[in-house]
Coordinates of C-alpha atoms in Angstrom, one line a residue:
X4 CA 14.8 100.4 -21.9
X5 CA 15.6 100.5 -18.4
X6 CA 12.0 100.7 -17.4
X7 CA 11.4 97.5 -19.6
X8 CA 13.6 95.6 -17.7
X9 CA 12.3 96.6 -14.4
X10 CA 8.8 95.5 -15.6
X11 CA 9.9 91.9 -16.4
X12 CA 11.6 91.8 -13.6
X13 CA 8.6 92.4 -10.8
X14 CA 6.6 90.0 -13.8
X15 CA 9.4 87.2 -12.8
X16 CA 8.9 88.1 -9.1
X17 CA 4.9 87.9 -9.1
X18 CA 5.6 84.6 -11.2
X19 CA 7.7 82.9 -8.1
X20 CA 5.7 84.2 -6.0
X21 CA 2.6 83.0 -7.5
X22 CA 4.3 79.2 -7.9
X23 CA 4.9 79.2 -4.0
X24 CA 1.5 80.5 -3.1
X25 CA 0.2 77.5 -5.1
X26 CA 2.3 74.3 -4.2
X27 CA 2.4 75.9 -0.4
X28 CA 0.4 72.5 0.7
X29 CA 3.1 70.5 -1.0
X30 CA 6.4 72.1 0.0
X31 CA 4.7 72.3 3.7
X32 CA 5.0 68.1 3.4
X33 CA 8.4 68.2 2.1
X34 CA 9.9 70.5 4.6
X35 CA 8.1 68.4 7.0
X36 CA 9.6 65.1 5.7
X37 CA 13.4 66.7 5.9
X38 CA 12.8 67.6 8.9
X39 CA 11.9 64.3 10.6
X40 CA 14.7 62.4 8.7
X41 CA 17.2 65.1 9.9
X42 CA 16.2 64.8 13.6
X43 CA 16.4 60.5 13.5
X44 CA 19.8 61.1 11.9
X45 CA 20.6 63.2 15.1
X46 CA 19.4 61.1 17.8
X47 CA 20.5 57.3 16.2
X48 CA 24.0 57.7 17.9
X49 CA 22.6 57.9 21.5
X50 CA 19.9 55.1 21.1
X51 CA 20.9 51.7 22.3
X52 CA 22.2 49.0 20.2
X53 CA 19.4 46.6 20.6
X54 CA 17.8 48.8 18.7
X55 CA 19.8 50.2 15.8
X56 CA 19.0 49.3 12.5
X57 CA 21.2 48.2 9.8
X58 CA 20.6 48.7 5.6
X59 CA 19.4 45.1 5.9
X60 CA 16.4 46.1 8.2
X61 CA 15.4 48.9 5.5
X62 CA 15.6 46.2 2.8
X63 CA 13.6 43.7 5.1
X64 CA 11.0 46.2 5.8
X65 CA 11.0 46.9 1.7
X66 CA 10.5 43.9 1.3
X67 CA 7.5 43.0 3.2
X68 CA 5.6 45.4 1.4
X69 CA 6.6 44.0 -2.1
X70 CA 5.9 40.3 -1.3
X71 CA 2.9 38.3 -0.1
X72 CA 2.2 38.2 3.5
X73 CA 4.0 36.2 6.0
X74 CA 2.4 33.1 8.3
X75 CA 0.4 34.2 11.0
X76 CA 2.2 31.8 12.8
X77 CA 5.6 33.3 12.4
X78 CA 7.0 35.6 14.9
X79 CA 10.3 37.5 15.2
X80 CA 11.7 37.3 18.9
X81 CA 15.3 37.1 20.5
X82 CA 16.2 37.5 24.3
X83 CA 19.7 38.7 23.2
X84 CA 21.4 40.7 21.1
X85 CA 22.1 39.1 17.7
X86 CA 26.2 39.2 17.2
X87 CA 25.4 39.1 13.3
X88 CA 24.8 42.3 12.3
X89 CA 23.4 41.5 8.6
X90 CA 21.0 39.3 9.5
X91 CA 17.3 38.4 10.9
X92 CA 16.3 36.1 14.0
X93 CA 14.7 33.3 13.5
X94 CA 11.5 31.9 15.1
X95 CA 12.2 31.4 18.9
X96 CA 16.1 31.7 18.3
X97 CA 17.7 32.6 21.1
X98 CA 21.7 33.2 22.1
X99 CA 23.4 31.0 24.7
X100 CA 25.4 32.5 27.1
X101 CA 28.8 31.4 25.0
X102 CA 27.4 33.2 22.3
X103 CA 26.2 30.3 20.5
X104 CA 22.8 30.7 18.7
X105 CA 20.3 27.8 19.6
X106 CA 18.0 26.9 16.2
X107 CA 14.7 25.9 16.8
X108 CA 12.6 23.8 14.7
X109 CA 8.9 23.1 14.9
X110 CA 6.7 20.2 13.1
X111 CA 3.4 20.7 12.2
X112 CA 1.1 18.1 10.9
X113 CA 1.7 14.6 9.9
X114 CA 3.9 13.1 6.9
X115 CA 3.0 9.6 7.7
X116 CA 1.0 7.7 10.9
X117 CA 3.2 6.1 13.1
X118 CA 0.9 2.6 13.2
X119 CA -2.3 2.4 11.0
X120 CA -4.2 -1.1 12.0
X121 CA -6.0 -3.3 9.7
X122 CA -6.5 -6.1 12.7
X123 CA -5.3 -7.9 16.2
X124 CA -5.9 -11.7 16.0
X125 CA -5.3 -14.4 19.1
X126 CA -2.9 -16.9 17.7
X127 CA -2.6 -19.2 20.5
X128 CA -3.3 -19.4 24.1
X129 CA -0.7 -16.7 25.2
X130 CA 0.3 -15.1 21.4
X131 CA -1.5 -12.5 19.2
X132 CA -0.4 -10.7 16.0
X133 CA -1.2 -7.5 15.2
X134 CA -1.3 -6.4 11.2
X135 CA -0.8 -2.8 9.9
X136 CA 1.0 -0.3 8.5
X137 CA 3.7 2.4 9.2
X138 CA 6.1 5.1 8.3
X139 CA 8.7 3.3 5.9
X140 CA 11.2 6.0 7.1
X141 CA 10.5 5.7 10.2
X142 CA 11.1 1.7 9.9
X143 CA 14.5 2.9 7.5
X144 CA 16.3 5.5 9.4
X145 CA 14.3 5.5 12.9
X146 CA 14.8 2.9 15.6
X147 CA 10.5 2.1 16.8
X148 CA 9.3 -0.2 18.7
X149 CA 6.3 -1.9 20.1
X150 CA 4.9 -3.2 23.8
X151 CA 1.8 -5.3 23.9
X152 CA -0.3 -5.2 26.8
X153 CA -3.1 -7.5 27.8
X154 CA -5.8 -6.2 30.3
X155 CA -8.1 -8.8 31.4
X156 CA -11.5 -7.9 31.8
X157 CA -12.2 -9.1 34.9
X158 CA -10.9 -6.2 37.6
X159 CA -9.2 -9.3 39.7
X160 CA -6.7 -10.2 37.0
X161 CA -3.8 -8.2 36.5
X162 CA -2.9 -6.8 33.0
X163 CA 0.5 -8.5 31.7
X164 CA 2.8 -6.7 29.5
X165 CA 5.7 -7.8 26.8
X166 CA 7.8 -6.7 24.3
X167 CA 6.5 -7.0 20.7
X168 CA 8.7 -8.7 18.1
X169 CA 8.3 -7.0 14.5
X170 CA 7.9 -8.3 11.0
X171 CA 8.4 -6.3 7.7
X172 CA 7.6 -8.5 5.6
X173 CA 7.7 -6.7 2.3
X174 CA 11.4 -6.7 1.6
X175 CA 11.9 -3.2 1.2
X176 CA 9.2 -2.6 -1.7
X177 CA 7.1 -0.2 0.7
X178 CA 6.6 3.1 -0.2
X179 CA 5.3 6.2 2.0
X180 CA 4.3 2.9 4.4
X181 CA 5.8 -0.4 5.2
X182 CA 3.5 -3.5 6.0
X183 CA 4.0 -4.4 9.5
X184 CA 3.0 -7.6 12.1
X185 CA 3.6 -7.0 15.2
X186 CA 4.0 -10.8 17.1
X187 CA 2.7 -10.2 21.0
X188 CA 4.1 -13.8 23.1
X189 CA 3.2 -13.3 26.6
X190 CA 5.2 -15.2 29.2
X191 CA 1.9 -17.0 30.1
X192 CA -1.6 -18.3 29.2
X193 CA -3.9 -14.7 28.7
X194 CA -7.3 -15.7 30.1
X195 CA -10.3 -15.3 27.0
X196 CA -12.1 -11.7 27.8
X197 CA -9.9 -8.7 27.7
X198 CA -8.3 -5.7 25.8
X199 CA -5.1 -5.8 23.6
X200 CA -3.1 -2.7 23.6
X201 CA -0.5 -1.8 21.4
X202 CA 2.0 0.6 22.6
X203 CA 4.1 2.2 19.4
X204 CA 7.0 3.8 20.1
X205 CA 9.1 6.3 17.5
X206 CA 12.6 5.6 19.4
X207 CA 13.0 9.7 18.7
X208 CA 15.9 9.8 21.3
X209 CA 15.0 13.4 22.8
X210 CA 11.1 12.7 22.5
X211 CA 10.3 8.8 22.6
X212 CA 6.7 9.3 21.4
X213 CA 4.5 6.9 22.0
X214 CA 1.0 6.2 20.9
X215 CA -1.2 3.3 23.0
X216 CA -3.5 1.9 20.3
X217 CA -6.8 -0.6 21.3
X218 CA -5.9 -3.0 19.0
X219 CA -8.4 -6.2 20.1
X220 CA -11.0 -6.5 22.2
X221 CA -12.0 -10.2 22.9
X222 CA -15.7 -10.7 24.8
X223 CA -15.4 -13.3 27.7
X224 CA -16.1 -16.9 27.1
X225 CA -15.9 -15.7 22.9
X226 CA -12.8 -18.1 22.0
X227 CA -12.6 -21.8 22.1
X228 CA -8.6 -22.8 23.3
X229 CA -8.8 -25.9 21.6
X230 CA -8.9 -24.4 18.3
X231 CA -5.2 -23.6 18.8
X232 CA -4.7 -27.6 18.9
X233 CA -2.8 -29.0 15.9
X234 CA -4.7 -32.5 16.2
X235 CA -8.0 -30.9 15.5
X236 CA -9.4 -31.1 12.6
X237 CA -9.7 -28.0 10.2
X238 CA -12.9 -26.3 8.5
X239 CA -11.0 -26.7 5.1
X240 CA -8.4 -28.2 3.3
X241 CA -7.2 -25.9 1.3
X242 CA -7.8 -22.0 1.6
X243 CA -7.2 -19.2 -1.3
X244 CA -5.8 -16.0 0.0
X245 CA -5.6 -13.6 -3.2
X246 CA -4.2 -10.1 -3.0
X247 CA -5.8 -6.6 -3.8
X248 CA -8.2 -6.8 -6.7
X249 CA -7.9 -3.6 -8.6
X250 CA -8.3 -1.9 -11.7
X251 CA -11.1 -3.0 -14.6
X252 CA -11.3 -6.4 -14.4
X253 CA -13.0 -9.0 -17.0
X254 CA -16.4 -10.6 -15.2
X255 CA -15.4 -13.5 -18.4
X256 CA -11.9 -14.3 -17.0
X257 CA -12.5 -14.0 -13.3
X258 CA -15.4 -16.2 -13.9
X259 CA -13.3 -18.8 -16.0
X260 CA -10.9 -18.6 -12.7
X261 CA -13.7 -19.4 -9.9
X262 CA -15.3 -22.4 -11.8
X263 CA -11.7 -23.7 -12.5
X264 CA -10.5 -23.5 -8.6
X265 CA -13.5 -24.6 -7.4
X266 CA -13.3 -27.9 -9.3
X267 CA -9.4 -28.1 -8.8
X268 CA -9.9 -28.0 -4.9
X269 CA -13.0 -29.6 -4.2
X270 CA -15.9 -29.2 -1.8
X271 CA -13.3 -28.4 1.1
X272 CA -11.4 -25.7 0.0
X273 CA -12.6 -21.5 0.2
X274 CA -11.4 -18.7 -1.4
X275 CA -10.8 -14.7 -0.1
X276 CA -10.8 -12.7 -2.4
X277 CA -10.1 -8.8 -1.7
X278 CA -11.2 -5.6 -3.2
X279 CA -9.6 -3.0 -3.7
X280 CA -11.6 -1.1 -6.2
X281 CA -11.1 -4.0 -8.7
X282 CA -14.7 -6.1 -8.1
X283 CA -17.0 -3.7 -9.8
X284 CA -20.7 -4.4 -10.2
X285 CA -19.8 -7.4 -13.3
X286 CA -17.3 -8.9 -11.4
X287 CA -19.6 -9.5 -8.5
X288 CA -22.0 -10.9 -10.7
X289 CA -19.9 -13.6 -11.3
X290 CA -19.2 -14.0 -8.1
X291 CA -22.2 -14.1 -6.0
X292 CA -23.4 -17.7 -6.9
X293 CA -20.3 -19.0 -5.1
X294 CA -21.0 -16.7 -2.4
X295 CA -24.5 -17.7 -2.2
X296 CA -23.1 -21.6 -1.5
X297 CA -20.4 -20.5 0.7
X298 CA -17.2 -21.1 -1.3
X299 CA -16.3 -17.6 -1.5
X300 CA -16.0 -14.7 1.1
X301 CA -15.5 -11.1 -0.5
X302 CA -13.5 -8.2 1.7
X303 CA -13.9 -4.6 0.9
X304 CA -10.4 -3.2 1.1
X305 CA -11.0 0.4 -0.9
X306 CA -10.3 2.4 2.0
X307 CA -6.3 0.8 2.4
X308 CA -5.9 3.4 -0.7
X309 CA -5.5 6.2 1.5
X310 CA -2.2 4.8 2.8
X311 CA 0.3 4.5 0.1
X312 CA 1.8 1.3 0.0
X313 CA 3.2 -1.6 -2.2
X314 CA 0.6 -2.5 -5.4
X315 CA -2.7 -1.6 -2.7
X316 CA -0.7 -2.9 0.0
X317 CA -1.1 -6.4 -0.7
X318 CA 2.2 -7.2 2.1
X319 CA -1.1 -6.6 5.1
X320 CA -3.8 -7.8 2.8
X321 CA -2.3 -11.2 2.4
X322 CA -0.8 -11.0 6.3
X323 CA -4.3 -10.1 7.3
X324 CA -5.5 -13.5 5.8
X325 CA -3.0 -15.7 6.7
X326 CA -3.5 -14.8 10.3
X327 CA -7.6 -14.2 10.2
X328 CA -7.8 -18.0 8.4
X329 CA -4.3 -19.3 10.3
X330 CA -6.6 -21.9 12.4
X331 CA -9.4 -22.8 9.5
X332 CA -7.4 -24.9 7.3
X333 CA -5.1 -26.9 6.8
X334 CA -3.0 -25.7 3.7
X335 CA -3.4 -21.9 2.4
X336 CA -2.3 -20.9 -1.1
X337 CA -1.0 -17.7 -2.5
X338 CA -1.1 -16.6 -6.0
X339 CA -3.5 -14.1 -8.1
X340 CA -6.4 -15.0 -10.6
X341 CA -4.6 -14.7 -13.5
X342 CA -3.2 -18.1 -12.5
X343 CA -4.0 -21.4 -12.7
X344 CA -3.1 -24.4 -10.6
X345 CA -2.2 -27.8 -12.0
X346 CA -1.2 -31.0 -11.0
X347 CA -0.2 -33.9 -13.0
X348 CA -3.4 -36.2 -14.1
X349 CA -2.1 -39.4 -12.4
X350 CA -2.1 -37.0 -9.2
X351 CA -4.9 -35.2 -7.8
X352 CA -4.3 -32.5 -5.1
X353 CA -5.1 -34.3 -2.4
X354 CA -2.5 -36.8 -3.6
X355 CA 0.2 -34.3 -3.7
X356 CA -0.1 -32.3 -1.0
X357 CA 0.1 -35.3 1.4
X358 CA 3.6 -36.1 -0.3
X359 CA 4.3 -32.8 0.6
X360 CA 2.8 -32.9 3.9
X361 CA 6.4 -32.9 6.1
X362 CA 6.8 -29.4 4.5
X363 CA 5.3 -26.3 6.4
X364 CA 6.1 -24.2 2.5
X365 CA 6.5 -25.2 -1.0
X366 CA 6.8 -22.7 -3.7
X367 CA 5.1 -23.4 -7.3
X368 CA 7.2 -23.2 -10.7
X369 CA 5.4 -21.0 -13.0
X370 CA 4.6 -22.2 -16.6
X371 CA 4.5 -18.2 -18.8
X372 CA 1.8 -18.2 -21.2
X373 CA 0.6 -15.6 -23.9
X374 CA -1.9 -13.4 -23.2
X375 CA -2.3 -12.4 -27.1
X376 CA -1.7 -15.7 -29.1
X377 CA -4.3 -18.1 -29.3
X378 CA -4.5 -21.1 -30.4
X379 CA -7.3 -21.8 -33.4
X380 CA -7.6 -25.2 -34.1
X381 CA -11.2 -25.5 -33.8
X382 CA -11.5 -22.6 -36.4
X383 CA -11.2 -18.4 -36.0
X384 CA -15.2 -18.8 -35.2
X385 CA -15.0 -21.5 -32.1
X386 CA -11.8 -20.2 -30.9
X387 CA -13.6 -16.8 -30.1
X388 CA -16.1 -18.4 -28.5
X389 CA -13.8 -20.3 -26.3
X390 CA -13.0 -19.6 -23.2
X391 CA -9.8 -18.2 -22.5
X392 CA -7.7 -20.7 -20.9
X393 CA -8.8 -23.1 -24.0
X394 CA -7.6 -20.8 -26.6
X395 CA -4.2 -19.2 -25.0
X396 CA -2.3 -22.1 -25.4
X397 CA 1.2 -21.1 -26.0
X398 CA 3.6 -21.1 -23.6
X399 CA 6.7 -18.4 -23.7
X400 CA 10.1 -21.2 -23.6
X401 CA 12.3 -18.1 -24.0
X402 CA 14.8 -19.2 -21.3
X403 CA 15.6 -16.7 -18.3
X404 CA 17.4 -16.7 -15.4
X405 CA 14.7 -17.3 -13.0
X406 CA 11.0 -16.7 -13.2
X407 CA 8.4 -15.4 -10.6
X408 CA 7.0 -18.7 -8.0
X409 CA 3.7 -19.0 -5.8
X410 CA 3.5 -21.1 -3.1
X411 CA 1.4 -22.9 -0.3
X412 CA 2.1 -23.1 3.3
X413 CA 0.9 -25.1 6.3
X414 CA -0.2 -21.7 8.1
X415 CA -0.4 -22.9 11.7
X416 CA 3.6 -23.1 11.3
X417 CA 4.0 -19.6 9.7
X418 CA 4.3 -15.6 11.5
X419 CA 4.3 -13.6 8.9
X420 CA 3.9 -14.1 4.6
X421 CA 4.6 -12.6 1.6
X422 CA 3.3 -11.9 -2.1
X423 CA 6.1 -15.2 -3.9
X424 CA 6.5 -16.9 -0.3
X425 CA 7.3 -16.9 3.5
X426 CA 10.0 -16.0 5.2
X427 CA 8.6 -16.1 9.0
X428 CA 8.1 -19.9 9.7
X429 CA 9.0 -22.8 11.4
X430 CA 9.7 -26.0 9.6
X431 CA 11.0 -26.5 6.2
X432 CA 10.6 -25.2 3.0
X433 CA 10.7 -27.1 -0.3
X434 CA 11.3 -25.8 -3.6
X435 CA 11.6 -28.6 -6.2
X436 CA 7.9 -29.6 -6.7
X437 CA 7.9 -28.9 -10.5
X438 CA 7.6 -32.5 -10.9
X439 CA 4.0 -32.5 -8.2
X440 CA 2.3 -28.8 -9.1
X441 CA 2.8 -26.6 -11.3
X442 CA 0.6 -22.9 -12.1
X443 CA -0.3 -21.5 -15.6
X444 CA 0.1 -17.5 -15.8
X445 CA -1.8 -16.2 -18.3
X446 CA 0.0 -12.2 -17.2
X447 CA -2.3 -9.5 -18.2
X448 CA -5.4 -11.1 -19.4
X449 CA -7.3 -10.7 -16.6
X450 CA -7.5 -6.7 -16.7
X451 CA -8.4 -6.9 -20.7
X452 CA -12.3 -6.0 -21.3
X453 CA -12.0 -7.3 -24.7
X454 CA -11.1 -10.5 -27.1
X455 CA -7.5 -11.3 -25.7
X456 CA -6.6 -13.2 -29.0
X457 CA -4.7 -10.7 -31.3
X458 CA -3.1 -13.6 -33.7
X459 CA -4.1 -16.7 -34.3
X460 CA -1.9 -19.7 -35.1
X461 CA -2.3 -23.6 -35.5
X462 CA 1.2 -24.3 -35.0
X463 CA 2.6 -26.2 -32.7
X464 CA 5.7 -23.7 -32.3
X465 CA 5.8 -20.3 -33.0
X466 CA 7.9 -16.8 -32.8
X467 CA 6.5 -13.7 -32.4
X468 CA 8.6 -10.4 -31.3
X469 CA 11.3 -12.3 -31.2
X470 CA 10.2 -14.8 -28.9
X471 CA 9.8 -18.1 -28.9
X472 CA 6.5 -20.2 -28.0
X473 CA 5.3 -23.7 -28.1
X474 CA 1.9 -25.2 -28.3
X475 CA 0.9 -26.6 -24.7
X476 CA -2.8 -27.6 -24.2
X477 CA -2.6 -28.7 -20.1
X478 CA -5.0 -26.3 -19.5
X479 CA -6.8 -26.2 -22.6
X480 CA -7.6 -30.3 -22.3
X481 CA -9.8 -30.0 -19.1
X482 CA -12.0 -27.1 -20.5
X483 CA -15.2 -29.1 -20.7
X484 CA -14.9 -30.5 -17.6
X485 CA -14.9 -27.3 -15.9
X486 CA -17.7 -25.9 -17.6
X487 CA -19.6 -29.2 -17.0
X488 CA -18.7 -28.6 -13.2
X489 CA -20.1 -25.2 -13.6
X490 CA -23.2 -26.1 -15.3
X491 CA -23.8 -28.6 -12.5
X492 CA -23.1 -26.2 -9.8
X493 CA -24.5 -23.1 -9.7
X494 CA -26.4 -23.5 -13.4
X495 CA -26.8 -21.7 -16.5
X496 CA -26.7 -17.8 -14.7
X497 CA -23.2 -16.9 -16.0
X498 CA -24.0 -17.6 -20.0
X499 CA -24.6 -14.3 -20.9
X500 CA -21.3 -12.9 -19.0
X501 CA -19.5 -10.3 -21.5
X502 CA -15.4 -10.3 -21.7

């Protein structure tokens, strides 16, 4: 019995020893491991403060294995000792001696341009305007400002420098930019041949950026002074400046538009039209035979979509007109192509506008028609065959407070314009010409690739949705005379043009 018990226990013994022999490699790491933490333990208290870690540290050191990697950018420095215990320095942070730690911050790219330029034109003998775009925040929360400078080309003229006077001029409905004119009066005549530079300051108070920007360059002997004269006589009467084209526009109802200004204006009057993605390869079509005589001039505005600003930034389109054509006529008109002119028939334009003539703006009452409810009189089969400002013929007489108005200004009096009028003139404005001119908005119909009539009706009132409409044929009545004047014009090349 007893020699049983000593057998099992050298078996036990042999066992234990066996084990260790086995996991030596393992309890060699171990031992080694205790042994390292046991020595940091001992030396901690005598190593300096600077460098003691807290249970924060371990954690921040955990962490940086779990999570993703940090910027390369980002670096952990401080030239003093941090009096909060519990917490990690910040980039470039650094302790005052009051023991005040100074934050840094650091900006890297660009949220918004500080000036983006569309153009620089000479609007007098010693005046320019410059049109662009620029941070709205900046404009709303910021203090910037702007210096022209004029450097004459010729090395024995001085360059001349003064203050620029800014215009936003779209009433707060910017978005990531606000349209900008930037008005440059010099105290004196600049001589014709030099640079204009545009000098756009942030007003940041510790860094007062500023960017110089070439803005205009004008070639010597390349601008005739006596353009700038009010008695002489202007290249046109009137002058169309429409806003950004966009979206899928109907070739039909911009064609309808053309043939019906072109007549309405006569011989002496242009249009500018601007695209901003909304003159597709239809659209031009239509438009080319006018271009071919010289009534229309196209611009190419697609790239103004990389700057986000109010409906394709129409504030600097229609500013960029005003002051490119400021000199060329004599009265400029603002409105959009799904609207139609109209003056009484004992009145012709002409008529009108010299009654108005003592005016430098009048705005134009608008007269709302449906875009969906036509008029079938002729019968359902003529009436889609019409064109559309024959068969939309009802006009909306639900009363409202006020309604949207276009208008037409003398532009050698005006500084800056806007989408429904001017508010940077001199000279008067006149708002009661309801009785002289009136415009026709047919909203919407000019963006529909399809038959705009979705009910027909040869009623001279109707309701539909609640609102009321009544039968007005103004526009409808001088139908055939427009196509006539079409026909006559530029000949039978737009027949086959699809809705």
């Amino acid at each position: 019995m007893v020699k049983e018990k000593e057998q099992n226990s050298n078996k036990e013994k042999k066992l234990l020893v066996s084990l260790i022999w086995n996991f030596s490699t393992e309890l060699k790491l171990i031992s080694l491991a205790l042994l390292v933490i046991l020595t940091l333990a001992t030396l901690l208290p005598f190593i300096p403060s600077q460098f003691s870690l807290s249970a924060s540290d371990f954690r921040f050191c955990i962490s940086r294995f779990s999570s993703s990697p940090a910027p390369v950018n980002t670096t952990t420095t401080t030239t003093k000792a941090s009096p909060e215990k519990n917490t990690t320095t910040a980039k470039l942070d650094r302790v005052l001696d009051n023991g005040v730690i100074k934050r840094t911050f650091t900006g890297y790219g660009s949220a918004a341009y500080n000036f983006v330029t569309m153009s620089a034109y000479r609007g007098g003998v010693n005046t320019f305007a410059v049109i662009g775009l620029s941070s709205k925040p900046l404009h709303v929360y910021g203090h910037p400002s702007y210096r022209c400078e004029w450097v004459p080309l010729d090395p024995a003229q001085d360059p001349v420098s003064t203050t620029g006077l800014k215009i936003l001029t779209d009433w707060g409905y910017g978005r990531i930019y606000t349209t900008v004119v930037v008005n440059c009066t010099f105290p004196s005549t600049t001589p014709v041949g030099g640079n204009l530079i545009l000098h756009a300051t942030t007003g940041d108070p510790d860094r007062n950026l500023t960017d110089s920007i070439p803005v205009l360059t004008e070639p010597p002997n390349s601008v005739d002074l006596t353009l700038y004269s009010s008695t002489k006589k202007k290249k046109y009467d009137y002058l169309y400046c429409g806003s950004s084209l966009y979206g899928n526009l109907s070739p039909q109802r911009v064609r309808e538009w053309i043939a019906y200004h072109a007549r309405f204006f006569g011989e002496r009057s242009h249009f500018v039209l601007h695209d901003a993605g909304g003159i597709h390869g239809e659209v031009f079509e239509v438009l080319r035979p006018w271009i071919e005589l010289g009534r229309v001039t196209v611009h190419d505005i697609r790239e103004q979509e990389r700057f986000d600003g109010y409906y394709h930034n129409q504030f600097m389109v229609v500013n960029d007109c005003l002051h490119r054509y400021r000199f060329a006529a004599k009265w400029m008109f603002f409105f959009d192509v799904d609207e139609f002119i109209y003056v009484p028939e004992k009145e012709t334009i002409s008529s009108v506008m010299e009654s108005l003539e003592e005016y430098s703006q009048f705005t134009i009452e608008q007269m709302p028609m449906s875009s969906k409810i036509c008029y079938s009189g002729d019968g359902p089969a003529r009436t889609y065959r019409s064109w559309g400002f024959e068969k939309m013929a009802y006009r909306d007489v639900k009363k409202v407070p006020r309604r949207d108005r276009k208008y037409a200004v003398q532009p050698s009096n005006v500084f800056a314009t806007g989408v429904h009028m001017s508010q940077n003139l001199q000279g008067k404005t006149y708002h009661k010409a309801e009785s002289k001119i009136r415009y026709f908005h047919y909203h919407g119909s000019i963006s529909q690739r399809r038959e705009p009539c979705r009910h027909l009706f040869n009623d001279s009132r109707v309701v539909l949705e609640n609102n009321p409409y009544v039968l007005d044929t103004t526009i409808r009545d001088v139908g055939l005379a427009v196509k006539t004047f079409e026909m006559r014009t530029i000949g039978n090349r737009l027949l086959r043009t699809r809705q």
